[in-house]
Coordinates of C-alpha atoms and ligand atoms in Angstrom, one line a residue:
X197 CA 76.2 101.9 61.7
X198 CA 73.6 104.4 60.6
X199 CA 73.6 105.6 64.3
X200 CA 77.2 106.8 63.8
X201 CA 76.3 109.7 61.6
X202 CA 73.7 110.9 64.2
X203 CA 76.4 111.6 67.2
X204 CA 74.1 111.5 70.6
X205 CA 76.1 113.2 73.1
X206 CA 74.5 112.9 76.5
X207 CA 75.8 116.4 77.7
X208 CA 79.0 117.7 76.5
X209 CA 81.8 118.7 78.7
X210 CA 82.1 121.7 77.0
X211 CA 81.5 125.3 78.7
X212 CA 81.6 128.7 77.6
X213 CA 84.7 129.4 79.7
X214 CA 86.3 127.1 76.7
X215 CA 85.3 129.5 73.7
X216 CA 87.5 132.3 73.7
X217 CA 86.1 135.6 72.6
X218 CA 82.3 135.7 70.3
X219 CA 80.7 137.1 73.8
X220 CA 77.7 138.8 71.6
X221 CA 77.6 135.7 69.2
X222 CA 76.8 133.2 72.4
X223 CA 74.5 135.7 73.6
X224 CA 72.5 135.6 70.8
X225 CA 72.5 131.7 70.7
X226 CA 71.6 131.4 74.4
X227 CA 68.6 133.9 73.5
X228 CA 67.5 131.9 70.6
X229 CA 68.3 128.1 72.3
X230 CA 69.0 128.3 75.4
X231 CA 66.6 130.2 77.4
X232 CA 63.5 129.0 75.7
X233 CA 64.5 126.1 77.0
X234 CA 65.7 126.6 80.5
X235 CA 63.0 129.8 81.2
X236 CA 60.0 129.2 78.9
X237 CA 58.0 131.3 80.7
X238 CA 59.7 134.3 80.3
X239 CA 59.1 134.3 76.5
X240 CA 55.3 133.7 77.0
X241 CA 54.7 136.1 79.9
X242 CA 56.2 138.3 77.2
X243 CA 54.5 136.7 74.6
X244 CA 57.8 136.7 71.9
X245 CA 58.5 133.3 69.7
X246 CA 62.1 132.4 70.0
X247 CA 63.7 131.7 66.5
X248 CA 63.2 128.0 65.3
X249 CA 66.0 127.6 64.1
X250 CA 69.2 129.2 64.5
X251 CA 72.2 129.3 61.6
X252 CA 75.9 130.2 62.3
X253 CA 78.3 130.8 59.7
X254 CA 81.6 131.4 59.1
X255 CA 85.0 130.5 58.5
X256 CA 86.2 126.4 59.4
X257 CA 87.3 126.7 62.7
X258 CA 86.2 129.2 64.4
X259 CA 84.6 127.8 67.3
X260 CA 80.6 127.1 65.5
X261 CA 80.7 123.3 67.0
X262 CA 82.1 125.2 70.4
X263 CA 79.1 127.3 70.9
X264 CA 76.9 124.8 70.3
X265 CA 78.2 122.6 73.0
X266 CA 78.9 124.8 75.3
X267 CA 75.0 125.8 74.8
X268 CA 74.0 122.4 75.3
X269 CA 76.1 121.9 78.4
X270 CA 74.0 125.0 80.2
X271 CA 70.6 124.3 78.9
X272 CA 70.8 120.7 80.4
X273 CA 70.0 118.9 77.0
X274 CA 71.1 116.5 75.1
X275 CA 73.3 117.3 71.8
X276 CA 72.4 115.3 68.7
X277 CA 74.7 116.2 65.9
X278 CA 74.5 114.9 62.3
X279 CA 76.8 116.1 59.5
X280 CA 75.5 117.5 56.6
X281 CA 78.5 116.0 54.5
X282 CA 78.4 112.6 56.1
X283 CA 74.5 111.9 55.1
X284 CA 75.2 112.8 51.4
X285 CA 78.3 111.0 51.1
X286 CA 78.3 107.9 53.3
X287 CA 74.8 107.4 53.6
X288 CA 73.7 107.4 49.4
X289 CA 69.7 106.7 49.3
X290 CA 69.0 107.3 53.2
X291 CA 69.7 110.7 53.7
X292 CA 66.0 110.8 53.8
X293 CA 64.7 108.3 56.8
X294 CA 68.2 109.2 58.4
X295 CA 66.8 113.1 58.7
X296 CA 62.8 111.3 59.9
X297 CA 65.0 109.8 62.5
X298 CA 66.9 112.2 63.8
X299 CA 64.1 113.8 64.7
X300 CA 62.7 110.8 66.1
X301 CA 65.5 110.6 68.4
X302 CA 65.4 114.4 69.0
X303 CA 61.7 114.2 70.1
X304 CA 62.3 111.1 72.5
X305 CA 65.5 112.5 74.0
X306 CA 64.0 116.2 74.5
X307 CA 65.1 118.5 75.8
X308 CA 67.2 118.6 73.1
X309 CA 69.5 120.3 71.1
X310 CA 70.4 119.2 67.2
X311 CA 72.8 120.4 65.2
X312 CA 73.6 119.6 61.5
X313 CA 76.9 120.8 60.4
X314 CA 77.7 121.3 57.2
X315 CA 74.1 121.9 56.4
X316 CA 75.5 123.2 52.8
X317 CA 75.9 119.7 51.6
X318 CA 72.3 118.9 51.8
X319 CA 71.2 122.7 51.8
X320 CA 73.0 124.2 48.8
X321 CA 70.9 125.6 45.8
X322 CA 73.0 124.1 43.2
X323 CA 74.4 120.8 42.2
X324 CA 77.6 121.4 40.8
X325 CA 77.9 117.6 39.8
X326 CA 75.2 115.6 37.4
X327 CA 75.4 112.9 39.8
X328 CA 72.6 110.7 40.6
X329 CA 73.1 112.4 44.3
X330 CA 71.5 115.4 43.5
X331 CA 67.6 114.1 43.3
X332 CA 68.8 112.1 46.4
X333 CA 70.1 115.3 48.3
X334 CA 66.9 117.1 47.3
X335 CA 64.6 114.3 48.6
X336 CA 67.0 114.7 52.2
X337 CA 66.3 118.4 52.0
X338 CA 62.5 118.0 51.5
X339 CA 62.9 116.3 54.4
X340 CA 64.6 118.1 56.7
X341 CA 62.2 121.3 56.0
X342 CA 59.4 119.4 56.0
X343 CA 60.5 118.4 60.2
X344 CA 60.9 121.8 60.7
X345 CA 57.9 122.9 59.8
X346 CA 56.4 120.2 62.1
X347 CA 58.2 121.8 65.1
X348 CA 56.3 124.6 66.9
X349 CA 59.1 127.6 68.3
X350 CA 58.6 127.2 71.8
X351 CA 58.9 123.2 72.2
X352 CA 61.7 121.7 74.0
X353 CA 63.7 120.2 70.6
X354 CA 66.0 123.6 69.9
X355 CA 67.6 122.9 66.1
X356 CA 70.8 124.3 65.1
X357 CA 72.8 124.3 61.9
X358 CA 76.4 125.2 60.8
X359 CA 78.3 126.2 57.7
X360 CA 80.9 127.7 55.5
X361 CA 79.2 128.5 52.8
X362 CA 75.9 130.9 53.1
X363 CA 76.1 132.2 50.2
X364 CA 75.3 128.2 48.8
X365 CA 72.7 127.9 50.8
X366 CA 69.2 126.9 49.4
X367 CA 66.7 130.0 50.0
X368 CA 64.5 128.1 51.5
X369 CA 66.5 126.9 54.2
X370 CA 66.4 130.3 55.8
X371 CA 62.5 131.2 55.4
X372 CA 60.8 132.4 58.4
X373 CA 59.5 129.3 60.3
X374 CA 63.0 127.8 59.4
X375 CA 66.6 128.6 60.0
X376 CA 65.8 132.2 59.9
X377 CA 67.8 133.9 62.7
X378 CA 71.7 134.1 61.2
X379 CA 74.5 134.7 62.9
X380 CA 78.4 135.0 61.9
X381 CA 81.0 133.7 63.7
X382 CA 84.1 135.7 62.1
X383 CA 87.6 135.3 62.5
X384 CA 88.8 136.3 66.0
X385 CA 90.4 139.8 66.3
X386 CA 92.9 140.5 68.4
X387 CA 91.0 140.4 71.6
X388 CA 90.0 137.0 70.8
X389 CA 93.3 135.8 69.8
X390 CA 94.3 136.6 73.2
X391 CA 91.5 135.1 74.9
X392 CA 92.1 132.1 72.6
X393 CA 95.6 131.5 73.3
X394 CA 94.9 131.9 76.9
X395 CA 92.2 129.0 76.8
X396 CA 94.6 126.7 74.9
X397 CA 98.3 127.5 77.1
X398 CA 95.9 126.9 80.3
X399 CA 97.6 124.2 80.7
X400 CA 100.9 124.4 79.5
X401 CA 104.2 125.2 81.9
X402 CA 105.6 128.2 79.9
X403 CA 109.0 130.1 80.0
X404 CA 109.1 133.7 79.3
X405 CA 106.5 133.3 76.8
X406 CA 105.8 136.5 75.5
X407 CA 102.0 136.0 74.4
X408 CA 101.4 139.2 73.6
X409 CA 103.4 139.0 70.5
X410 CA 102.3 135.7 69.1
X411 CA 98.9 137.5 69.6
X412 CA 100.6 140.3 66.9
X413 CA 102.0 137.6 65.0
X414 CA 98.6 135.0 64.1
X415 CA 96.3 137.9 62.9
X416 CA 94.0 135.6 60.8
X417 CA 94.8 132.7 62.2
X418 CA 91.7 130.7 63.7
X419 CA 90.1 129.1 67.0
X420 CA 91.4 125.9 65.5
X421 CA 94.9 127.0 64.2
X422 CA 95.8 128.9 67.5
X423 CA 95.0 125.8 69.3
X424 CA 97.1 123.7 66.9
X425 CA 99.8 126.4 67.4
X426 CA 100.1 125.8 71.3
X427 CA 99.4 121.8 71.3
X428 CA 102.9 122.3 68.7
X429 CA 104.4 124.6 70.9
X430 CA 104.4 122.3 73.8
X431 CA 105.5 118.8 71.3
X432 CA 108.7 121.4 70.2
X433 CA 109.5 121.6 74.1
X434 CA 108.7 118.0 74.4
X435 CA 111.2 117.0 71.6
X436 CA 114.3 119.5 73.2
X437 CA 113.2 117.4 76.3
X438 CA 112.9 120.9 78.1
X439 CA 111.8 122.3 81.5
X440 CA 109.3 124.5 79.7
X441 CA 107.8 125.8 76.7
X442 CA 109.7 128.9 75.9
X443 CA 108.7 131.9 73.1
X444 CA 111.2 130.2 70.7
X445 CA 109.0 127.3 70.5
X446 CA 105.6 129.3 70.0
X447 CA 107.7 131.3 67.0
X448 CA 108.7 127.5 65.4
X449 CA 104.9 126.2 65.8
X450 CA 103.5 129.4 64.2
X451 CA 105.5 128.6 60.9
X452 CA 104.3 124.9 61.2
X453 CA 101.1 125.5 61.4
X454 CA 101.3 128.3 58.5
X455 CA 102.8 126.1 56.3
X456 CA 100.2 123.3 56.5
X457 CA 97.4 125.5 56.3
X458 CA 99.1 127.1 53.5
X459 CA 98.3 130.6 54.4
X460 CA 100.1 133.5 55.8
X461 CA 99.0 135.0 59.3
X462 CA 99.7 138.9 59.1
X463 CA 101.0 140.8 61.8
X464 CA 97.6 143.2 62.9
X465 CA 98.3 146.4 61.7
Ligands
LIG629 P1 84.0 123.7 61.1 O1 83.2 124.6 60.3 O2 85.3 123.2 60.5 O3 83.2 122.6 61.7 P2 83.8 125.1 63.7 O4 83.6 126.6 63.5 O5 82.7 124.3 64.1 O6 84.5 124.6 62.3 P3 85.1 124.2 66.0 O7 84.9 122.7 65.8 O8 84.1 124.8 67.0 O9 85.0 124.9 64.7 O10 86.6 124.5 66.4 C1 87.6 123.5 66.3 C2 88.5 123.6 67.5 O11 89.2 124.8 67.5 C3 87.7 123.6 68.8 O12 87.5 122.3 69.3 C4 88.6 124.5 69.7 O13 89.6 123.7 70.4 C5 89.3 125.4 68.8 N1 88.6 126.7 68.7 C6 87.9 127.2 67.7 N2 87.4 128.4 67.9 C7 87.7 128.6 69.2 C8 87.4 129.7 70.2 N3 86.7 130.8 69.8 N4 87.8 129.6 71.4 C9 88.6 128.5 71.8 N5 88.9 127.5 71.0 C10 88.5 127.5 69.7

């Protein structure tokens, strides 16, 4: 059971062609995770430490996991993913030897990539609740920077992290030596939308779909909502039992999909 919360993915499918827009943002993860691992002697001919540990951040949805993947996929390692939120609340009183573990495993299986997501729920500087939890959740952080520190930058175990919430992050998470190069992953802009909604009708047989102006029409809508948006645009054309999926059907998935997320997309201005 414990091995469930530590996800061991052999080499995801997953490839950048699949992550729609955030060209600079997988740039800077391939320099800080990638290449260290695939061309290691670049960065010592040069003689420039790669980050340790590399942080995204930003909104749910917006393609952190993506990256991630899609990084492991090309360096040829294997992705070990644990979630933050999972070890504190599934896992009470082993959130400790669960983190000595996954490094275990990370060692053993290098070349490696891990990547804890929601890293706030073991890595945030408050505890909101008095619940025993918190001197539990401390001990698991203790832990987890205590492994880091143990890591040297160049070895062949990359660790990545993921969250919503920076701004609850524990300081000391992001000391040099630790997660300490950041980068955002923001809500796509109309560029991206484009490129997003591409990715996800790939496969779909359209009908005068005009996607140009659901591009106009989903301005701060996310990775994860867009694709939500075509998978219901092609279910509407599967329910009228149609030949295609026509614009009429993108228009009826985009007010779906606003109403369950409760939130209003804005046309860009
Ligand atoms: P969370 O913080 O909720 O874990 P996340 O940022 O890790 O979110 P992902 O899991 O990467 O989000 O995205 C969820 C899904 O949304 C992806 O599997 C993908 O199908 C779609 N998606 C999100 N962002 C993008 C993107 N930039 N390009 C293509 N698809 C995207």
């Amino acid at each position: 059971s414990r091995i469930r919360v530590m996800e061991l993915e052999e080499q995801p499918d997953v490839t950048f062609e699949n992550v729609g827009g955030l060209g600079e943002e997988i740039e800077e993860v391939r320099e800080a995770v990638e290449y260290p691992l695939t061309k290691p002697e670049i960065y010592e001919r040069i003689g420039v430490e790669p980050p340790k540990g590399i942080l995204l951040h930003g909104p749910p949805g917006t393609g952190k996991t993506l990256i991630a993947k899609a990084v492991a996929h090309n360096s040829n390692a294997r992705f070990i993913r644990m979630s933050g939120s999972e070890l504190v609340h599934k896992y009470i009183g082993e959130g400790a030897q669960l983190v000595r573990e996954l490094f275990i495993l990370a060692r053993e299986r290098a070349p490696s990539i891990v990547f804890i997501d929601e890293i706030d729920a073991i890595g945030s500087m408050r505890t909101h609740d008095g619940t025993s939890g918190s001197a539990e959740v401390q001990r698991t952080l203790m832990q987890l920077l205590a492994e880091m520190d143990g890591f040297g930058n160049r070895g062949n175990v990359r660790i990545m992290a993921a969250t919503n919430r920076i701004d609850m992050l524990d300081p000391a998470l992001l000391r040099p030596g630790r997660f300490d190069r950041i980068i955002s992953v923001p809500l796509p802009d109309e560029g991206s939308r484009r490129e997003i909604l591409k990715i996800h009708t790939a496969k779909l047989t359209l009908s005068d779909v005009d996607l140009e102006a659901i591009v106009g029409l989903t301005g701060g809508a996310t990775g994860a909502e867009l694709q939500a948006i075509a998978r219901e645009a092609g279910m509407m054309a599967v329910r009228r039992d149609a030949e295609a999926v026509e614009q009429s059907d993108f228009l009826a998935a985009i007010k779906k999909v606003r109403r369950e997320e409760r939130q209003t997309f804005t046309p860009d201005t």
